[in-house]
Amino acid sequence: MMEIVKQLEIEPGMSVNSLLEGMKNCGFGARRLAQAVNIYENMLSGDYEKFFTLSGAMVPAGMRNIISTLIRQGNIDVLVTTGANLVHDIIESFGSHCLGSPESDDAGLRESGLSRIYDVFLKDEDFIKFEELMQSIIPDRKDVLSGVEFFRLLGSKIEDNRSILRMAYNHHVPVFCPALPDSMIGLQAWLHSQTKNLHIDVFADVKKIVDICYDSSRAGIFIVGGGVPKNFALQSMLVTPKSFDLAIQLTTDTPEAGGLSGATLSEAISWGKISANANYVTVYGDATINFPLIVAATISRLNRFQ
Amino acid sequence: MMEIVKQLEIEPGMSVNSLLEGMKNCGFGARRLAQAVNIYENMLSGDYEKFFTLSGAMVPAGMRNIISTLIRQGNIDVLVTTGANLVHDIIESFGSHCLGSPESDDAGLRESGLSRIYDVFLKDEDFIKFEELMQSIIPDRKDVLSGVEFFRLLGSKIEDNRSILRMAYNHHVPVFCPALPDSMIGLQAWLHSQTKNLHIDVFADVKKIVDICYDSSRAGIFIVGGGVPKNFALQSMLVTPKSFDLAIQLTTDTPEAGGLSGATLSEAISWGKISANANYVTVYGDATINFPLIVAATISRLNRFQ
Amino acid sequence: MMEIVKQLEIEPGMSVNSLLEGMKNCGFGARRLAQAVNIYENMLSGDYEKFFTLSGAMVPAGMRNIISTLIRQGNIDVLVTTGANLVHDIIESFGSHCLGSPESDDAGLRESGLSRIYDVFLKDEDFIKFEELMQSIIPDRKDVLSGVEFFRLLGSKIEDNRSILRMAYNHHVPVFCPALPDSMIGLQAWLHSQTKNLHIDVFADVKKIVDICYDSSRAGIFIVGGGVPKNFALQSMLVTPKSFDLAIQLTTDTPEAGGLSGATLSEAISWGKISANANYVTVYGDATINFPLIVAATISRLNRFQ
Amino acid sequence: MMEIVKQLEIEPGMSVNSLLEGMKNCGFGARRLAQAVNIYENMLSGDYEKFFTLSGAMVPAGMRNIISTLIRQGNIDVLVTTGANLVHDIIESFGSHCLGSPESDDAGLRESGLSRIYDVFLKDEDFIKFEELMQSIIPDRKDVLSGVEFFRLLGSKIEDNRSILRMAYNHHVPVFCPALPDSMIGLQAWLHSQTKNLHIDVFADVKKIVDICYDSSRAGIFIVGGGVPKNFALQSMLVTPKSFDLAIQLTTDTPEAGGLSGATLSEAISWGKISANANYVTVYGDATINFPLIVAATISRLNRFQ
């Protein structure tokens, strides 16, 4: 007996969770979104090592507090992200991102000292403050640091309880940034190293994450946006005899062009990154919509986002 | 002073409307979605002629009740849609769509008598029942019918208060289907006309919708999925001195390939279809997610979906 | 033994056909494009009824002569298209489309009398000429015309050997436009019918194309851009015991959102539209690039585009 | 006076360059592709520092020889890429990628020792050979290497004149891989460092590429596929007073979701990465199609790909 489509019902004041419950029996993206909530509920309520990878300009777009709260609530055990999201996390600790039009005149913005990320703008003055802050908090140390240790040190200096880096520090969540040189943090680290001591061994992070993979009895992964963070987390599992048992992927890419960000999670089974009997789903679309929806519905079921 | 990004807050049990309120101050798709709710709230609470265009397999995917309820509540004045959505609306009045896997073996499905629409399946037996129903309810009439009159007659025969066609009949909402021959209703109408009288004048519909456009003091349009319905509604306004004052578009297409379904609403201003000072927004993504979200948030604000 | 990827070689002055030969042994989109050429070569050189469906603003973008030449060379037996492509075909017979910027100010364009299709502009004066031409060539007839007959009459009046409609007339290729009311031709036909005789029976076209499907011993289809033309051609085959043996689809849509334009050709097998052992391929991307490439390579192999 | 659309002409045996010349006067993607050829012709024939960034599985898909030939011919001065493309470049020097179906059973592939990248497969045995090769060629050195020096050393050991790494070594082109730990080379480097000496300072690469940016009188960039390579090259220019004067971007992403890979080149102007009066274009679509087309047309004009 096949399940049937139950036409979705909408009511005034309905909760996100009720809506996503209803989407279980719909087709297309709605169904995938509802499956993602089910998988995430399993991941957060079960005994899984919880990996979370973050790409795309999610912090500038307003997703910072969701992530820092997930960390605070114990819902992220391992964070893999881009340098850019960490840069913007630090900027939010003292400054702001602004809202503008994606059709703005970009040469005019440059003259006004504004840098644009689609419809979000940053002021040059906030970048300058960022640089000053970085030069004051990047350590002057002779010993070799891993990337994870470097970000722990930075996190300990961010005085903001909504900061991703700070919450990761507080809650002992390792932050991996495999493309560390590719960000303003990387640039500042390099500048710093011209006059002070700073030695970062990026390969130490490889060992660290592979060890976590080895030690996981069961593992789940929430992939927001593909890119290097997706690949780094999946390849780390690849070198162990383990594989991910639960996986959620949010992406705007589709598989046809062959890039990793749009690759199906099924493809990852052929590599041994994801288990052949894993429970997994990809939700196609804008993560600034789908990510909050999944989190809002899941924590409603778990009732543990206090 | 630019508005700033306010980082989104998520709470257990939160309502769809609260979430979308929070998205107002986010970037990217979240912001567009929140703008769509604001525009839809204006459209439904103001004195607008409310056009609604529907493409894509929205009824098979579970969106039927939302649309029929919008009609019942007086939130749609003019419906323009594809034949396919009306076919599946009729099928839902006596049968069901089933849920399956988009990776199914399609040759095997054919042998099992199942037709697939991504992850939604239809049984051959339901198509047979559909054909029998159509042959029994398509009228035998010597006078010439417009498409709108033809669908009114069909609607009057559908015994199902969740039916789009029935609710449109009950509430005197004209249903336009500009590509009528391109659907199983079109095929059945042709079969019927081989032995009985049936004369449909598709151009009569052109006059009808153009008249509605002329008579609108102010007009708003909600475009789900582009295609012929989008173009037909916009071109009808084009031939009048009027233009749409409010517009929402949900699409998976983007503008770069030049097709109408992905064309920006700004482009429609150059044609005079949309007013130069209109309030409009396009939300990119899967309408099975974004459409229920917009409706759920909007009716929560209006509190009139009883 | 699996075939291996042969790294593609590029040479100065190389032909399109050489490049596409090389792409056979590449992955991703390049491989699909090469497969499309192989299928099209089979379709044009074998004894197939050749269906061609055309959506998207292909004529404004410069694809008109390719299509009219395909017709002239006997490479299209049945054309299914949108009204818009035929409107622009007629405009090209006396006027021009212009090139502009997709970032133009649309309110300014409206004031200048320019309508925009992404980066292609049309002058109001050409629309006025189009309307005058239409009023002079739309027939004043008491008998009932099918859509195909209507377009034959129009085609016979277009004095331009690069015109799609004219070449279809000259070479007895039926032109189906299932959404006839949804175009400026539809609007002009309606205006005309206010003062003169014009009776178009759109269902007559259904019979005509179904008959063609029945009579095809083998059939191939080239689908450019999805939409109503894709569906109309496929559903016509559906009602016969036949199915398409060869199929090529060019689309910018992907399957995940469930719309027909992005639906896989495999899905069409579950409906019986395409044969379970058909040879078919979808090439994802912009048809203004992929369509000329496929035609250029195919006719080079056949050497029959004189 | 606006330029007009000239309908594209196709001829048997026509060259890629002739086709792309014709596309100059078309709309949509065809026009963008033709603009890309013009910009690339300027870049290669003028006195520009030529940056090239490469993301996506371009080497597995068959694009390796195009890139290594571009290097050999002096058409790439700075290469920024992903570890994955370099891994597959090394594998091609002794093994092969295979062609398969993107609908394969992934659990079955795993059992057969095959890893899938869309429709390209790799054998486990080639990965084993890769690991053996890496352990034999990764140097045992006490001094600190930059990433660029590390890849020069690897390149010097690859005995294959079609290798990207080898050609970069031969022609003194620096290879930047900002996410070095995120690849099998990174994993092998880490393994190696467990028993031997290997010290890579990733920040040394930051200095190196920033110096190149400073020293460029004029600079052009060809961005294939976005990702970290795109960002790393653009941010390096950002910290100098210079900016890119010519830019081409090939991407499957679109701007609406706010990610860097789909960000417009105009957005980069607001950051000062690209000059306000730069000549730039984005071609949307599959780079396995668009990249060879641009290169084939450009070298035909320059006649210097011997």
PDB file of C-alpha atoms in Angstrom, chain C residues 207-305:
ATOM      1  CA  LYS C 207      -7.396  15.615 -33.211  1.00  0.00           C
ATOM      2  CA  LYS C 208      -4.808  16.656 -35.781  1.00  0.00           C
ATOM      3  CA  ILE C 209      -1.752  16.045 -33.576  1.00  0.00           C
ATOM      4  CA  VAL C 210      -3.155  12.825 -32.140  1.00  0.00           C
ATOM      5  CA  ASP C 211      -3.651  11.595 -35.705  1.00  0.00           C
ATOM      6  CA  ILE C 212      -0.045  12.424 -36.518  1.00  0.00           C
ATOM      7  CA  CYS C 213       1.056  10.479 -33.448  1.00  0.00           C
ATOM      8  CA  TYR C 214      -1.060   7.481 -34.453  1.00  0.00           C
ATOM      9  CA  ASP C 215       0.345   7.509 -37.953  1.00  0.00           C
ATOM     10  CA  SER C 216       3.993   7.708 -36.939  1.00  0.00           C
ATOM     11  CA  SER C 217       5.780   4.403 -37.314  1.00  0.00           C
ATOM     12  CA  ARG C 218       8.640   5.826 -35.278  1.00  0.00           C
ATOM     13  CA  ALA C 219       8.805   9.227 -33.655  1.00  0.00           C
ATOM     14  CA  GLY C 220      11.450  11.518 -32.248  1.00  0.00           C
ATOM     15  CA  ILE C 221      11.094  14.742 -30.308  1.00  0.00           C
ATOM     16  CA  PHE C 222      13.377  17.710 -29.723  1.00  0.00           C
ATOM     17  CA  ILE C 223      12.113  19.709 -26.734  1.00  0.00           C
ATOM     18  CA  VAL C 224      13.502  23.216 -26.343  1.00  0.00           C
ATOM     19  CA  GLY C 225      12.441  24.797 -23.087  1.00  0.00           C
ATOM     20  CA  GLY C 226       9.578  22.761 -21.628  1.00  0.00           C
ATOM     21  CA  GLY C 227       6.294  24.513 -20.953  1.00  0.00           C
ATOM     22  CA  VAL C 228       2.983  23.918 -22.696  1.00  0.00           C
ATOM     23  CA  PRO C 229       4.597  22.843 -26.000  1.00  0.00           C
ATOM     24  CA  LYS C 230       6.457  20.012 -24.253  1.00  0.00           C
ATOM     25  CA  ASN C 231       3.354  18.814 -22.462  1.00  0.00           C
ATOM     26  CA  PHE C 232       1.076  19.088 -25.485  1.00  0.00           C
ATOM     27  CA  ALA C 233       3.352  16.993 -27.697  1.00  0.00           C
ATOM     28  CA  LEU C 234       3.937  14.363 -25.028  1.00  0.00           C
ATOM     29  CA  GLN C 235       0.284  14.074 -23.981  1.00  0.00           C
ATOM     30  CA  SER C 236      -0.758  13.656 -27.619  1.00  0.00           C
ATOM     31  CA  MET C 237       1.485  10.632 -27.895  1.00  0.00           C
ATOM     32  CA  LEU C 238       0.140   9.405 -24.552  1.00  0.00           C
ATOM     33  CA  VAL C 239      -3.356   8.828 -25.912  1.00  0.00           C
ATOM     34  CA  THR C 240      -2.042   6.565 -28.658  1.00  0.00           C
ATOM     35  CA  PRO C 241      -0.472   3.120 -28.253  1.00  0.00           C
ATOM     36  CA  LYS C 242       2.755   4.650 -29.591  1.00  0.00           C
ATOM     37  CA  SER C 243       5.518   6.450 -27.772  1.00  0.00           C
ATOM     38  CA  PHE C 244       8.581   8.484 -28.646  1.00  0.00           C
ATOM     39  CA  ASP C 245      11.670   6.463 -29.541  1.00  0.00           C
ATOM     40  CA  LEU C 246      14.148   9.328 -29.470  1.00  0.00           C
ATOM     41  CA  ALA C 247      14.002  12.421 -27.292  1.00  0.00           C
ATOM     42  CA  ILE C 248      16.202  15.423 -26.552  1.00  0.00           C
ATOM     43  CA  GLN C 249      15.310  18.011 -23.958  1.00  0.00           C
ATOM     44  CA  LEU C 250      17.036  21.351 -23.370  1.00  0.00           C
ATOM     45  CA  THR C 251      15.997  22.999 -20.137  1.00  0.00           C
ATOM     46  CA  THR C 252      17.160  25.341 -17.421  1.00  0.00           C
ATOM     47  CA  ASP C 253      14.859  23.660 -14.908  1.00  0.00           C
ATOM     48  CA  THR C 254      15.755  20.714 -12.722  1.00  0.00           C
ATOM     49  CA  PRO C 255      13.444  17.938 -11.525  1.00  0.00           C
ATOM     50  CA  GLU C 256      13.405  18.624  -7.780  1.00  0.00           C
ATOM     51  CA  ALA C 257      10.577  21.157  -7.739  1.00  0.00           C
ATOM     52  CA  GLY C 258       8.224  18.817  -9.570  1.00  0.00           C
ATOM     53  CA  GLY C 259       7.333  21.072 -12.501  1.00  0.00           C
ATOM     54  CA  LEU C 260       6.891  19.614 -15.969  1.00  0.00           C
ATOM     55  CA  SER C 261       9.534  21.818 -17.598  1.00  0.00           C
ATOM     56  CA  GLY C 262      12.216  20.276 -15.422  1.00  0.00           C
ATOM     57  CA  ALA C 263      10.787  16.766 -15.333  1.00  0.00           C
ATOM     58  CA  THR C 264      13.164  14.064 -16.506  1.00  0.00           C
ATOM     59  CA  LEU C 265      12.435  12.228 -19.729  1.00  0.00           C
ATOM     60  CA  SER C 266      12.537   9.070 -17.668  1.00  0.00           C
ATOM     61  CA  GLU C 267       9.455  10.310 -15.815  1.00  0.00           C
ATOM     62  CA  ALA C 268       7.696  10.453 -19.200  1.00  0.00           C
ATOM     63  CA  ILE C 269       8.318   6.709 -19.549  1.00  0.00           C
ATOM     64  CA  SER C 270       6.073   6.066 -16.542  1.00  0.00           C
ATOM     65  CA  TRP C 271       3.275   7.818 -18.452  1.00  0.00           C
ATOM     66  CA  GLY C 272       3.889   5.909 -21.662  1.00  0.00           C
ATOM     67  CA  LYS C 273       4.832   9.094 -23.488  1.00  0.00           C
ATOM     68  CA  ILE C 274       8.359   7.917 -24.152  1.00  0.00           C
ATOM     69  CA  SER C 275       9.236   4.297 -24.901  1.00  0.00           C
ATOM     70  CA  ALA C 276      10.898   2.262 -22.157  1.00  0.00           C
ATOM     71  CA  ASN C 277      13.770   1.511 -24.538  1.00  0.00           C
ATOM     72  CA  ALA C 278      13.973   4.979 -26.024  1.00  0.00           C
ATOM     73  CA  ASN C 279      17.249   6.782 -26.464  1.00  0.00           C
ATOM     74  CA  TYR C 280      16.960  10.131 -24.717  1.00  0.00           C
ATOM     75  CA  VAL C 281      18.951  12.836 -22.981  1.00  0.00           C
ATOM     76  CA  THR C 282      18.362  16.099 -21.142  1.00  0.00           C
ATOM     77  CA  VAL C 283      20.901  18.880 -21.510  1.00  0.00           C
ATOM     78  CA  TYR C 284      20.633  21.372 -18.654  1.00  0.00           C
ATOM     79  CA  GLY C 285      21.460  24.956 -19.449  1.00  0.00           C
ATOM     80  CA  ASP C 286      20.747  27.932 -21.638  1.00  0.00           C
ATOM     81  CA  ALA C 287      19.222  26.863 -24.956  1.00  0.00           C
ATOM     82  CA  THR C 288      20.666  29.882 -26.768  1.00  0.00           C
ATOM     83  CA  ILE C 289      24.017  28.143 -26.297  1.00  0.00           C
ATOM     84  CA  ASN C 290      23.160  24.464 -26.398  1.00  0.00           C
ATOM     85  CA  PHE C 291      20.635  24.502 -29.215  1.00  0.00           C
ATOM     86  CA  PRO C 292      22.942  26.074 -31.855  1.00  0.00           C
ATOM     87  CA  LEU C 293      25.748  23.755 -30.760  1.00  0.00           C
ATOM     88  CA  ILE C 294      23.637  20.644 -31.241  1.00  0.00           C
ATOM     89  CA  VAL C 295      22.326  21.791 -34.614  1.00  0.00           C
ATOM     90  CA  ALA C 296      25.747  22.900 -35.874  1.00  0.00           C
ATOM     91  CA  ALA C 297      27.349  19.578 -34.963  1.00  0.00           C
ATOM     92  CA  THR C 298      24.472  17.466 -36.278  1.00  0.00           C
ATOM     93  CA  ILE C 299      24.189  19.114 -39.662  1.00  0.00           C
ATOM     94  CA  SER C 300      27.943  18.869 -40.051  1.00  0.00           C
ATOM     95  CA  ARG C 301      27.591  15.127 -39.779  1.00  0.00           C
ATOM     96  CA  LEU C 302      24.629  14.986 -42.123  1.00  0.00           C
ATOM     97  CA  ASN C 303      25.912  17.698 -44.425  1.00  0.00           C
ATOM     98  CA  ARG C 304      22.424  18.717 -45.349  1.00  0.00           C
ATOM     99  CA  PHE C 305      21.860  22.326 -44.315  1.00  0.00           C
TER     100      PHE C 305
END
